[in-house]
PDB file of C-alpha atoms in Angstrom:
ATOM      1  CA  MET A   1     -10.536  21.838 -42.409  1.00 37.00           C
ATOM      2  CA  ASP A   2     -10.682  25.327 -44.241  1.00 39.00           C
ATOM      3  CA  GLY A   3     -13.958  25.722 -43.145  1.00 42.00           C
ATOM      4  CA  SER A   4     -15.691  24.730 -46.027  1.00 44.00           C
ATOM      5  CA  GLU A   5     -18.890  23.280 -46.588  1.00 46.00           C
ATOM      6  CA  ASP A   6     -17.849  19.810 -47.924  1.00 54.00           C
ATOM      7  CA  ASP A   7     -15.607  19.789 -45.381  1.00 64.00           C
ATOM      8  CA  THR A   8     -17.480  20.784 -42.575  1.00 77.00           C
ATOM      9  CA  ALA A   9     -17.782  17.669 -39.158  1.00 85.00           C
ATOM     10  CA  THR A  10     -19.435  16.104 -38.309  1.00 92.00           C
ATOM     11  CA  VAL A  11     -19.314  14.961 -34.486  1.00 95.00           C
ATOM     12  CA  ARG A  12     -22.166  12.807 -33.547  1.00 97.00           C
ATOM     13  CA  PHE A  13     -22.155  11.685 -29.663  1.00 98.00           C
ATOM     14  CA  VAL A  14     -24.028   8.497 -29.259  1.00 98.00           C
ATOM     15  CA  ILE A  15     -27.087   8.404 -26.315  1.00 97.00           C
ATOM     16  CA  PRO A  16     -26.577   5.201 -25.345  1.00 94.00           C
ATOM     17  CA  THR A  17     -29.549   2.248 -26.004  1.00 93.00           C
ATOM     18  CA  GLY A  18     -31.881   3.587 -22.545  1.00 93.00           C
ATOM     19  CA  GLU A  19     -30.647   7.010 -21.923  1.00 95.00           C
ATOM     20  CA  THR A  20     -30.971  10.953 -23.266  1.00 95.00           C
ATOM     21  CA  GLU A  21     -28.771  13.464 -23.616  1.00 93.00           C
ATOM     22  CA  LEU A  22     -30.065  14.898 -19.863  1.00 94.00           C
ATOM     23  CA  THR A  23     -28.927  11.153 -18.021  1.00 95.00           C
ATOM     24  CA  VAL A  24     -25.565  10.557 -20.268  1.00 96.00           C
ATOM     25  CA  SER A  25     -22.185  10.572 -18.267  1.00 95.00           C
ATOM     26  CA  GLU A  26     -20.439  14.010 -16.671  1.00 95.00           C
ATOM     27  CA  CYS A  27     -17.962  13.418 -19.423  1.00 95.00           C
ATOM     28  CA  MET A  28     -19.757  13.390 -22.055  1.00 97.00           C
ATOM     29  CA  MET A  29     -21.626  16.125 -21.533  1.00 97.00           C
ATOM     30  CA  GLN A  30     -18.585  18.383 -20.903  1.00 96.00           C
ATOM     31  CA  ALA A  31     -17.055  16.747 -24.526  1.00 96.00           C
ATOM     32  CA  PHE A  32     -20.319  18.134 -26.312  1.00 96.00           C
ATOM     33  CA  GLN A  33     -19.915  21.612 -24.961  1.00 95.00           C
ATOM     34  CA  LEU A  34     -16.307  21.660 -25.421  1.00 93.00           C
ATOM     35  CA  MET A  35     -17.571  20.503 -29.371  1.00 92.00           C
ATOM     36  CA  GLU A  36     -20.442  23.672 -29.670  1.00 91.00           C
ATOM     37  CA  LYS A  37     -17.671  26.166 -29.572  1.00 88.00           C
ATOM     38  CA  GLU A  38     -14.811  24.557 -31.741  1.00 83.00           C
ATOM     39  CA  GLU A  39     -15.710  26.429 -35.450  1.00 79.00           C
ATOM     40  CA  PHE A  40     -16.286  24.695 -38.866  1.00 75.00           C
ATOM     41  CA  THR A  41     -17.925  21.353 -36.979  1.00 83.00           C
ATOM     42  CA  LYS A  42     -21.551  20.665 -36.206  1.00 92.00           C
ATOM     43  CA  THR A  43     -22.231  19.427 -33.280  1.00 95.00           C
ATOM     44  CA  GLU A  44     -25.254  16.812 -32.747  1.00 96.00           C
ATOM     45  CA  TRP A  45     -27.094  14.149 -30.480  1.00 97.00           C
ATOM     46  CA  ILE A  46     -27.838  10.831 -31.501  1.00 97.00           C
ATOM     47  CA  GLN A  47     -29.377   7.695 -30.688  1.00 97.00           C
ATOM     48  CA  GLU A  48     -27.486   4.658 -30.224  1.00 96.00           C
ATOM     49  CA  GLU A  49     -29.707   3.070 -32.828  1.00 96.00           C
ATOM     50  CA  GLU A  50     -30.246   5.689 -35.837  1.00 96.00           C
ATOM     51  CA  ALA A  51     -25.965   5.616 -35.867  1.00 96.00           C
ATOM     52  CA  MET A  52     -26.528   1.835 -36.182  1.00 96.00           C
ATOM     53  CA  ASN A  53     -28.517   2.444 -39.643  1.00 95.00           C
ATOM     54  CA  MET A  54     -25.766   5.001 -41.059  1.00 94.00           C
ATOM     55  CA  ASN A  55     -23.476   5.064 -43.169  1.00 93.00           C
ATOM     56  CA  PRO A  56     -20.789   8.276 -42.289  1.00 94.00           C
ATOM     57  CA  THR A  57     -18.136   9.181 -44.366  1.00 93.00           C
ATOM     58  CA  LYS A  58     -15.307  10.615 -43.671  1.00 91.00           C
ATOM     59  CA  THR A  59     -16.781  13.692 -42.423  1.00 91.00           C
ATOM     60  CA  ASP A  60     -18.725  12.178 -39.529  1.00 94.00           C
ATOM     61  CA  VAL A  61     -17.338  12.411 -35.694  1.00 95.00           C
ATOM     62  CA  PHE A  62     -18.895   9.846 -33.625  1.00 97.00           C
ATOM     63  CA  VAL A  63     -18.249  10.273 -29.290  1.00 98.00           C
ATOM     64  CA  ILE A  64     -19.053   6.903 -27.911  1.00 97.00           C
ATOM     65  CA  GLU A  65     -18.300   5.869 -24.413  1.00 94.00           C
ATOM     66  CA  ARG A  66     -18.141   2.367 -24.442  1.00 93.00           C
ATOM     67  CA  PHE A  67     -15.423   0.666 -26.782  1.00 96.00           C
ATOM     68  CA  GLU A  68     -17.709  -2.097 -27.103  1.00 95.00           C
ATOM     69  CA  GLY A  69     -20.696  -3.311 -28.347  1.00 95.00           C
ATOM     70  CA  ARG A  70     -22.421  -3.813 -31.259  1.00 94.00           C
ATOM     71  CA  LEU A  71     -22.216  -0.080 -32.389  1.00 96.00           C
ATOM     72  CA  PHE A  72     -18.903  -0.235 -31.733  1.00 96.00           C
ATOM     73  CA  GLU A  73     -17.944  -3.274 -34.264  1.00 95.00           C
ATOM     74  CA  HIS A  74     -19.989  -1.499 -36.973  1.00 94.00           C
ATOM     75  CA  LEU A  75     -18.717   1.749 -36.627  1.00 96.00           C
ATOM     76  CA  THR A  76     -14.695   0.381 -36.750  1.00 95.00           C
ATOM     77  CA  LYS A  77     -14.722  -3.567 -37.783  1.00 90.00           C
ATOM     78  CA  GLY A  78     -13.108  -3.927 -41.102  1.00 86.00           C
ATOM     79  CA  ASP A  79     -12.408  -1.058 -43.699  1.00 84.00           C
ATOM     80  CA  ARG A  80     -15.858  -0.493 -44.594  1.00 88.00           C
ATOM     81  CA  PHE A  81     -16.578   3.357 -43.939  1.00 93.00           C
ATOM     82  CA  LYS A  82     -13.486   5.940 -43.531  1.00 91.00           C
ATOM     83  CA  CYS A  83     -15.346   7.896 -39.859  1.00 95.00           C
ATOM     84  CA  THR A  84     -13.631   8.681 -36.544  1.00 95.00           C
ATOM     85  CA  VAL A  85     -14.302   6.964 -33.663  1.00 97.00           C
ATOM     86  CA  VAL A  86     -13.283   9.078 -30.563  1.00 98.00           C
ATOM     87  CA  GLY A  87     -13.966   8.414 -26.884  1.00 97.00           C
ATOM     88  CA  PRO A  88     -15.148  11.824 -24.923  1.00 97.00           C
ATOM     89  CA  ARG A  89     -11.734  11.951 -23.231  1.00 96.00           C
ATOM     90  CA  CYS A  90      -9.719  12.648 -26.489  1.00 97.00           C
ATOM     91  CA  LEU A  91     -12.055  15.846 -27.337  1.00 95.00           C
ATOM     92  CA  ILE A  92     -11.857  16.871 -23.538  1.00 95.00           C
ATOM     93  CA  SER A  93      -7.612  16.690 -24.435  1.00 94.00           C
ATOM     94  CA  CYS A  94      -7.987  18.053 -27.585  1.00 93.00           C
ATOM     95  CA  ALA A  95     -10.208  20.833 -26.894  1.00 90.00           C
ATOM     96  CA  GLN A  96      -7.683  22.076 -23.592  1.00 89.00           C
ATOM     97  CA  THR A  97      -4.793  21.611 -25.580  1.00 89.00           C
ATOM     98  CA  LYS A  98      -5.936  23.506 -28.578  1.00 89.00           C
ATOM     99  CA  THR A  99      -4.199  20.453 -30.753  1.00 90.00           C
ATOM    100  CA  PRO A 100      -6.172  18.145 -32.884  1.00 91.00           C
ATOM    101  CA  VAL A 101      -7.763  14.900 -32.908  1.00 93.00           C
ATOM    102  CA  PRO A 102      -4.194  12.932 -34.079  1.00 95.00           C
ATOM    103  CA  ASN A 103      -4.201  11.549 -37.371  1.00 93.00           C
ATOM    104  CA  LEU A 104      -4.576   7.786 -37.135  1.00 95.00           C
ATOM    105  CA  PRO A 105      -6.283   4.765 -38.813  1.00 94.00           C
ATOM    106  CA  TYR A 106      -7.947   3.515 -35.824  1.00 96.00           C
ATOM    107  CA  PRO A 107     -10.245   4.402 -32.463  1.00 97.00           C
ATOM    108  CA  MET A 108      -8.978   6.303 -30.214  1.00 98.00           C
ATOM    109  CA  TYR A 109     -10.685   6.331 -26.456  1.00 98.00           C
ATOM    110  CA  SER A 110      -8.125   8.983 -24.827  1.00 97.00           C
ATOM    111  CA  LEU A 111      -4.219  10.830 -25.485  1.00 97.00           C
ATOM    112  CA  SER A 112      -3.075   8.925 -22.777  1.00 98.00           C
ATOM    113  CA  MET A 113      -0.922   7.531 -24.693  1.00 98.00           C
ATOM    114  CA  ASN A 114      -0.531  10.208 -27.642  1.00 97.00           C
ATOM    115  CA  LYS A 115       3.268  10.668 -29.263  1.00 97.00           C
ATOM    116  CA  LEU A 116       4.413   7.342 -27.905  1.00 98.00           C
ATOM    117  CA  ASN A 117       5.982   4.707 -30.299  1.00 98.00           C
ATOM    118  CA  ILE A 118       5.661   1.884 -28.267  1.00 98.00           C
ATOM    119  CA  THR A 119       7.213  -1.985 -28.609  1.00 98.00           C
ATOM    120  CA  CYS A 120       7.215  -4.768 -26.724  1.00 98.00           C
ATOM    121  CA  SER A 121       9.502  -8.083 -26.507  1.00 97.00           C
ATOM    122  CA  ALA A 122       8.876 -11.296 -25.198  1.00 95.00           C
ATOM    123  CA  LEU A 123       5.295 -11.609 -24.581  1.00 97.00           C
ATOM    124  CA  SER A 124       3.279 -14.402 -26.123  1.00 97.00           C
ATOM    125  CA  LYS A 125       0.964 -13.501 -28.633  1.00 97.00           C
ATOM    126  CA  GLU A 126      -2.098 -12.825 -27.411  1.00 98.00           C
ATOM    127  CA  GLU A 127       0.059  -9.865 -24.660  1.00 98.00           C
ATOM    128  CA  LYS A 128       1.582  -8.772 -28.235  1.00 98.00           C
ATOM    129  CA  GLU A 129      -1.915  -7.989 -29.585  1.00 98.00           C
ATOM    130  CA  GLU A 130      -3.482  -6.939 -25.902  1.00 98.00           C
ATOM    131  CA  MET A 131      -0.982  -3.929 -25.925  1.00 98.00           C
ATOM    132  CA  LYS A 132      -1.127  -3.505 -29.540  1.00 98.00           C
ATOM    133  CA  THR A 133      -5.189  -2.585 -28.784  1.00 98.00           C
ATOM    134  CA  LEU A 134      -4.588  -0.780 -25.756  1.00 98.00           C
ATOM    135  CA  ILE A 135      -1.737   1.677 -26.627  1.00 98.00           C
ATOM    136  CA  GLU A 136      -4.196   2.227 -30.316  1.00 98.00           C
ATOM    137  CA  ARG A 137      -7.127   2.944 -27.900  1.00 98.00           C
ATOM    138  CA  MET A 138      -4.716   5.298 -26.183  1.00 98.00           C
ATOM    139  CA  ALA A 139      -3.151   6.995 -29.900  1.00 98.00           C
ATOM    140  CA  GLY A 140      -0.374   5.676 -29.035  1.00 98.00           C
ATOM    141  CA  ILE A 141       1.915   3.359 -32.122  1.00 98.00           C
ATOM    142  CA  TYR A 142       2.043  -0.328 -31.737  1.00 98.00           C
ATOM    143  CA  ASN A 143       5.489  -1.059 -33.491  1.00 97.00           C
ATOM    144  CA  GLY A 144       6.558  -4.502 -34.172  1.00 96.00           C
ATOM    145  CA  VAL A 145      10.412  -3.840 -34.159  1.00 97.00           C
ATOM    146  CA  PHE A 146      12.471  -1.236 -32.605  1.00 97.00           C
ATOM    147  CA  HIS A 147      13.814   1.000 -34.338  1.00 96.00           C
ATOM    148  CA  ASP A 148      15.965   5.040 -33.618  1.00 96.00           C
ATOM    149  CA  GLY A 149      11.813   6.177 -33.734  1.00 97.00           C
ATOM    150  CA  ILE A 150      11.206   4.035 -30.281  1.00 98.00           C
ATOM    151  CA  THR A 151       9.662   6.407 -26.901  1.00 98.00           C
ATOM    152  CA  HIS A 152       9.461   2.934 -24.830  1.00 98.00           C
ATOM    153  CA  LEU A 153       9.573  -1.068 -24.861  1.00 98.00           C
ATOM    154  CA  ILE A 154       6.874  -3.054 -23.053  1.00 98.00           C
ATOM    155  CA  ALA A 155       9.721  -6.294 -21.873  1.00 97.00           C
ATOM    156  CA  GLY A 156       8.283  -9.689 -20.844  1.00 94.00           C
ATOM    157  CA  ASN A 157      12.103 -10.600 -19.480  1.00 94.00           C
ATOM    158  CA  VAL A 158      15.038  -8.436 -19.364  1.00 94.00           C
ATOM    159  CA  ILE A 159      17.292 -11.351 -21.732  1.00 91.00           C
ATOM    160  CA  SER A 160      15.731 -10.035 -25.469  1.00 94.00           C
ATOM    161  CA  ASP A 161      17.691  -9.054 -27.610  1.00 95.00           C
ATOM    162  CA  LYS A 162      14.983  -5.585 -27.784  1.00 97.00           C
ATOM    163  CA  TYR A 163      15.937  -4.907 -24.470  1.00 96.00           C
ATOM    164  CA  LYS A 164      19.466  -4.852 -24.426  1.00 96.00           C
ATOM    165  CA  ALA A 165      19.211  -2.040 -28.187  1.00 97.00           C
ATOM    166  CA  ALA A 166      16.671   0.219 -24.872  1.00 97.00           C
ATOM    167  CA  ILE A 167      19.169  -0.597 -22.730  1.00 96.00           C
ATOM    168  CA  ASP A 168      21.903   1.147 -25.271  1.00 97.00           C
ATOM    169  CA  THR A 169      19.572   3.562 -26.524  1.00 97.00           C
ATOM    170  CA  GLU A 170      18.145   4.890 -22.735  1.00 97.00           C
ATOM    171  CA  THR A 171      15.210   3.958 -24.037  1.00 98.00           C
ATOM    172  CA  PRO A 172      12.483   3.146 -20.501  1.00 98.00           C
ATOM    173  CA  VAL A 173      11.644  -0.319 -20.160  1.00 98.00           C
ATOM    174  CA  MET A 174       8.268  -0.675 -18.752  1.00 98.00           C
ATOM    175  CA  THR A 175       6.704  -3.526 -17.949  1.00 97.00           C
ATOM    176  CA  LYS A 176       3.045  -4.825 -19.643  1.00 97.00           C
ATOM    177  CA  GLU A 177       1.180  -4.091 -16.580  1.00 98.00           C
ATOM    178  CA  TRP A 178       2.034  -0.176 -17.412  1.00 98.00           C
ATOM    179  CA  VAL A 179      -0.316   0.221 -20.634  1.00 98.00           C
ATOM    180  CA  ARG A 180      -3.280  -1.679 -18.639  1.00 98.00           C
ATOM    181  CA  GLU A 181      -2.817   0.467 -15.726  1.00 98.00           C
ATOM    182  CA  VAL A 182      -3.024   3.973 -17.586  1.00 98.00           C
ATOM    183  CA  TRP A 183      -6.500   2.375 -19.249  1.00 98.00           C
ATOM    184  CA  LYS A 184      -7.663   1.576 -16.100  1.00 97.00           C
ATOM    185  CA  ALA A 185      -6.688   5.578 -15.507  1.00 97.00           C
ATOM    186  CA  ALA A 186      -7.268   7.488 -18.674  1.00 95.00           C
ATOM    187  CA  SER A 187     -11.086   5.701 -18.233  1.00 92.00           C
ATOM    188  CA  ARG A 188     -11.675   7.912 -14.908  1.00 92.00           C
ATOM    189  CA  ASP A 189      -9.599  11.008 -15.835  1.00 92.00           C
ATOM    190  CA  ASN A 190      -7.609  12.712 -18.440  1.00 92.00           C
ATOM    191  CA  VAL A 191      -3.498  11.087 -17.460  1.00 96.00           C
ATOM    192  CA  MET A 192      -1.028  10.733 -19.384  1.00 97.00           C
ATOM    193  CA  ALA A 193       1.045   7.568 -19.507  1.00 98.00           C
ATOM    194  CA  THR A 194       4.384   9.780 -19.063  1.00 98.00           C
ATOM    195  CA  ASP A 195       3.163  11.165 -15.911  1.00 98.00           C
ATOM    196  CA  PRO A 196       5.032   9.984 -12.666  1.00 97.00           C
ATOM    197  CA  LYS A 197       2.427   8.111 -10.861  1.00 97.00           C
ATOM    198  CA  PHE A 198       3.274   5.953 -13.569  1.00 98.00           C
ATOM    199  CA  LEU A 199       7.200   5.423 -13.513  1.00 97.00           C
ATOM    200  CA  GLN A 200       6.464   2.654 -10.432  1.00 97.00           C
ATOM    201  CA  TYR A 201       5.445   0.153 -13.562  1.00 97.00           C
ATOM    202  CA  LYS A 202       9.410   0.504 -14.974  1.00 97.00           C
ATOM    203  CA  CYS A 203      11.037  -3.147 -15.421  1.00 97.00           C
ATOM    204  CA  PRO A 204      13.554  -4.165 -12.177  1.00 95.00           C
ATOM    205  CA  VAL A 205      16.549  -5.998 -13.525  1.00 90.00           C
ATOM    206  CA  PHE A 206      15.321  -9.252 -12.617  1.00 86.00           C
ATOM    207  CA  TYR A 207      12.080  -9.425 -14.903  1.00 90.00           C
ATOM    208  CA  GLY A 208      11.185 -12.687 -16.037  1.00 78.00           C
ATOM    209  CA  LEU A 209      14.307 -14.346 -14.522  1.00 79.00           C
ATOM    210  CA  THR A 210      14.591 -17.388 -12.815  1.00 79.00           C
ATOM    211  CA  VAL A 211      17.241 -17.918 -10.706  1.00 78.00           C
ATOM    212  CA  THR A 212      19.235 -20.587  -8.695  1.00 79.00           C
ATOM    213  CA  CYS A 213      22.176 -20.521  -7.002  1.00 79.00           C
ATOM    214  CA  SER A 214      25.177 -23.265  -5.151  1.00 81.00           C
ATOM    215  CA  GLN A 215      27.656 -23.071  -3.215  1.00 78.00           C
ATOM    216  CA  LEU A 216      26.444 -21.191  -0.945  1.00 79.00           C
ATOM    217  CA  SER A 217      25.402 -21.161   2.847  1.00 79.00           C
ATOM    218  CA  LYS A 218      21.536 -20.726   3.831  1.00 81.00           C
ATOM    219  CA  ASN A 219      21.443 -17.553   5.015  1.00 83.00           C
ATOM    220  CA  ASP A 220      23.494 -16.214   1.595  1.00 78.00           C
ATOM    221  CA  LYS A 221      20.455 -18.274  -0.412  1.00 78.00           C
ATOM    222  CA  ASN A 222      18.083 -16.142   2.200  1.00 81.00           C
ATOM    223  CA  LEU A 223      18.804 -12.604   1.166  1.00 80.00           C
ATOM    224  CA  LEU A 224      19.657 -13.156  -2.647  1.00 78.00           C
ATOM    225  CA  LYS A 225      17.140 -14.911  -3.127  1.00 81.00           C
ATOM    226  CA  LYS A 226      14.929 -11.651  -1.111  1.00 83.00           C
ATOM    227  CA  LYS A 227      16.911  -9.647  -3.253  1.00 81.00           C
ATOM    228  CA  ILE A 228      15.962 -11.075  -6.968  1.00 82.00           C
ATOM    229  CA  GLU A 229      12.671 -11.585  -6.007  1.00 78.00           C
ATOM    230  CA  SER A 230      12.413  -7.698  -4.955  1.00 71.00           C
ATOM    231  CA  HIS A 231      13.823  -7.427  -8.642  1.00 76.00           C
ATOM    232  CA  GLY A 232      10.765  -8.910 -10.757  1.00 76.00           C
ATOM    233  CA  GLY A 233      12.540 -12.298 -11.102  1.00 79.00           C
ATOM    234  CA  SER A 234      12.339 -15.577  -9.710  1.00 76.00           C
ATOM    235  CA  TYR A 235      13.866 -18.063  -7.157  1.00 77.00           C
ATOM    236  CA  THR A 236      14.382 -21.320  -7.464  1.00 80.00           C
ATOM    237  CA  PRO A 237      16.316 -24.206  -5.491  1.00 75.00           C
ATOM    238  CA  GLU A 238      16.939 -26.325  -8.332  1.00 79.00           C
ATOM    239  CA  LEU A 239      18.884 -26.244 -11.074  1.00 75.00           C
ATOM    240  CA  THR A 240      16.804 -26.786 -13.958  1.00 80.00           C
ATOM    241  CA  MET A 241      18.353 -26.855 -17.755  1.00 75.00           C
ATOM    242  CA  ASP A 242      15.514 -25.566 -19.362  1.00 73.00           C
ATOM    243  CA  ALA A 243      13.881 -22.499 -16.792  1.00 74.00           C
ATOM    244  CA  THR A 244      16.984 -21.432 -15.168  1.00 71.00           C
ATOM    245  CA  ASP A 245      18.273 -18.529 -16.719  1.00 74.00           C
ATOM    246  CA  ILE A 246      21.221 -17.781 -14.810  1.00 68.00           C
ATOM    247  CA  LEU A 247      23.243 -20.076 -12.616  1.00 63.00           C
ATOM    248  CA  ILE A 248      24.812 -17.965  -9.292  1.00 77.00           C
ATOM    249  CA  CYS A 249      27.855 -19.825  -7.881  1.00 73.00           C
TER     250      CYS A 249
END
C-alpha cells in the first residue's frame, strides 16, 4: 500500500448475529486492537447482516471467525467479489511478525501453512478436496503434481510414484492426519505446521500397505504382524491378489 486514499484498505470485523463488539471472542478483539495501530488501513466493526448487503471491492477486507455459513458463502463463492476474507488469527500472525497478508486468491483462516507447497498421492477424490481446502485455509498452496518446489507430500500409501519422488528428494512425507490436526490446533492457537509437535504425523514406512507372509513359524508371523502394524501397515494371514501389496516368504 502506498497510503493513497484510493488504495487504503478497509478492514471490517464482522460481528456475528446476536452479538456485539463487546461480546466477540478474545481472538477477534485482539486482532481488532492490533489492526487499529496499522497505518494506511481503516478499521471498523460491522454487523453480519450489514455485510450481507454489501458489494465489496478489492480494498475491502473482512475478518470473520466462522469459515462457513451464509456470509462466508456470500463473500467467497465464485468470482463475484475481489475482497479479502481472513480469520482473526491470520491478522494476529501478520501483525506480530510484521508481514503482509499473503497474496493468495482464497480465504485464509490462519498462516499455519504459509509458504508450504503441498501435493497428495494415493488419496480419494474426496480426501484430496478436503486436503486442498484445509491447506488453502491455512495459507498454504496445493498442487496436483510433484515438482521441485514441493515442500511436503501427503501420502495415502508408500508405493506411489510421488512417494518415491519424495524419498529421492528428501521431501517430508506426511499423513492426512497432519493437515487435520494442524487445522484443529490453528482454531485454538497460533501454530505452524512445521512445529516439532506435528512430527508424529510423518508417514510410517508401511503406511497403507497390506502385507502377508508364508513359510514362517507362528512366532515369527506374530512378531512380523506387530512390526507391520506398528509402522502403519495391515497384516493379513491370507494372500489376496487384488488386496495384498507385499508377500514375505
